[in-house]
mmCIF file of C-alpha atoms in Angstrom:
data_model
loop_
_atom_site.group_PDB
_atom_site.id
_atom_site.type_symbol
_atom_site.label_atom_id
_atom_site.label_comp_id
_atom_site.label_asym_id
_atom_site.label_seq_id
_atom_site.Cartn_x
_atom_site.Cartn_y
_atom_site.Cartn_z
ATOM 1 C CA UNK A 12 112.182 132.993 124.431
ATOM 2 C CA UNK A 13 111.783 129.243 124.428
ATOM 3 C CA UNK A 14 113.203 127.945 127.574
ATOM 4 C CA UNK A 15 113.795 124.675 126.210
ATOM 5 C CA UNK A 16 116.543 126.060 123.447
ATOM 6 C CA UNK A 17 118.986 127.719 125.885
ATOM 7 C CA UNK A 18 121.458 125.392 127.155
ATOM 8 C CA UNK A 19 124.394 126.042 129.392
ATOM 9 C CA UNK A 20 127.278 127.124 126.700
ATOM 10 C CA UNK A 21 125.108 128.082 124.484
ATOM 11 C CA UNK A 22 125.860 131.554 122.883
ATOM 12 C CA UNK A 23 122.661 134.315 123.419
ATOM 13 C CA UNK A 24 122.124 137.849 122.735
ATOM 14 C CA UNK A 25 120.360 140.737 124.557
ATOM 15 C CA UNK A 26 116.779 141.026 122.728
ATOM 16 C CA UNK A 27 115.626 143.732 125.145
ATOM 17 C CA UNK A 28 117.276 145.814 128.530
ATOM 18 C CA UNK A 29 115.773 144.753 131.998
ATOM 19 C CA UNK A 30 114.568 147.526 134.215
ATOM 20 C CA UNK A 31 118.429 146.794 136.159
ATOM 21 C CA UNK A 32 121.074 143.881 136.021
ATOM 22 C CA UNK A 33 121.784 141.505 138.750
ATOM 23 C CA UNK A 34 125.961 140.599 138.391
ATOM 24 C CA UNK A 35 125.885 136.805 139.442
ATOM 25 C CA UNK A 36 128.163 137.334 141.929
ATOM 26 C CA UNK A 37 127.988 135.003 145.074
ATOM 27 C CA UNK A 38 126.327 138.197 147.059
ATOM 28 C CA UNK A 39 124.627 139.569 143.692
ATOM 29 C CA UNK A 40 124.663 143.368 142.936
ATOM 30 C CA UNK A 41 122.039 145.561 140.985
ATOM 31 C CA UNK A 42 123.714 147.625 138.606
ATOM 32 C CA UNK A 43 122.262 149.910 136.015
ATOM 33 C CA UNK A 44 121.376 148.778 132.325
ATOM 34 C CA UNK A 45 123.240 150.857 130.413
ATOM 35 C CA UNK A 46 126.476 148.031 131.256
ATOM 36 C CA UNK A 47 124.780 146.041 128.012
ATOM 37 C CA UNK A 48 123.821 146.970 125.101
ATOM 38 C CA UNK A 49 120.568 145.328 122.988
ATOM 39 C CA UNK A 50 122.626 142.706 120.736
ATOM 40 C CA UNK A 51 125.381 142.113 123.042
ATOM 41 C CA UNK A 52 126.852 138.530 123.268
ATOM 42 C CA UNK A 53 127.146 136.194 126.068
ATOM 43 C CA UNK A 54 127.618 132.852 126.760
ATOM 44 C CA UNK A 55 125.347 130.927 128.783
ATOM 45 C CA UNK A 56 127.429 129.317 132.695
ATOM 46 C CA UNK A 57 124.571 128.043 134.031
ATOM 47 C CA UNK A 58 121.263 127.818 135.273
ATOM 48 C CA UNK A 59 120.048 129.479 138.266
ATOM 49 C CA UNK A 60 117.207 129.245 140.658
ATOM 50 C CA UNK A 61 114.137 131.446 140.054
ATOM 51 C CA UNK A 62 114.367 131.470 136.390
ATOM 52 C CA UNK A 63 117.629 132.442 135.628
ATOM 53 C CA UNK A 64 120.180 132.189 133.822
ATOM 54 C CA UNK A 65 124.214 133.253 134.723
ATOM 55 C CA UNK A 66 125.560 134.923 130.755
ATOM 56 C CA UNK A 67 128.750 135.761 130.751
ATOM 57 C CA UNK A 68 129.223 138.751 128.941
ATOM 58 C CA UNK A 69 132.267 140.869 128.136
ATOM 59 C CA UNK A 70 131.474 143.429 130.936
ATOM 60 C CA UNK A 71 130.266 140.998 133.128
ATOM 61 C CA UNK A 72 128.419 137.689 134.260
ATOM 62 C CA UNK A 73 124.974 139.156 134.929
ATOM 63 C CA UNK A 74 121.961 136.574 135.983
ATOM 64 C CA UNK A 75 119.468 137.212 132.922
ATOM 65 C CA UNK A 76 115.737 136.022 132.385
ATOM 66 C CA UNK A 77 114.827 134.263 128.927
ATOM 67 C CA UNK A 78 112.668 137.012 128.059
ATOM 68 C CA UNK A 79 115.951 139.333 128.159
ATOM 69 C CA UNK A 80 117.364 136.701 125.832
ATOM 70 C CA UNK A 81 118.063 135.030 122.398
ATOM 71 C CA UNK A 82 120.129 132.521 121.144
ATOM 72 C CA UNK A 83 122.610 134.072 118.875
ATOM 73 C CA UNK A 84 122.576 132.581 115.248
ATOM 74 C CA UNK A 85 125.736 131.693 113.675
ATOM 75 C CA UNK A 86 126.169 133.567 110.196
ATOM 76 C CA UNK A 87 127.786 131.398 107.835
ATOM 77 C CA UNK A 88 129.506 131.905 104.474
ATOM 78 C CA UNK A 89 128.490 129.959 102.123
ATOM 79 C CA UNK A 90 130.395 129.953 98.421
ATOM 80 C CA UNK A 91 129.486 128.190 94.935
ATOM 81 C CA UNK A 92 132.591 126.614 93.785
#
C-alpha cells in the first residue's frame, strides 16, 4: 500500500489479517485476528510511530501497518437521464 495515499480520516479496508492485532489503547493489547475480518472498514485517527497507523474499526481501534491496508473506494451510482 502506498503510504503517501492514506491520510488521517481517510476510510481503508483490511486487504490481508496480521499474524495478531495491537488495540491502540494507551497501554496497547495483542489480541487475536479473528476480531476483523479481510474487507472490514475503518477509518483512519491517526498516525503512529513505527509505521502505524490507529483505524478505527467497528470492533475496535487497532494500530494497523499499510501493508494490512487499503483505501476503501467509494461505489457510486451513476444513472443516464
Amino acid at each position: 500500500m502506498d503510504e503517501q495515499r492514506i491520510a488521517v480520516g481517510s476510510k481503508v479496508s483490511l486487504v490481508s489479517k496480521p499474524p495478531y492485532l495491537k488495540t491502540a489503547d494507551p497501554m496497547p493489547m495483542l489480541r487475536p485476528p479473528d476480531i476483523l475480518d479481510i474487507g472490514d472498514e475503518g477509518i483512519v485517527m491517526n498516525r503512529r510511530p513505527g509505521g502505524y497507523w490507529g483505524v478505527k474499526f467497528e470492533k475496535g481501534t487497532f494500530l494497523m501497518e499499510s501493508q494490512y491496508l487499503a483505501v476503501a473506494t467509494i461505489q457510486e451510482s451513476h444513472t443516464d437521464v
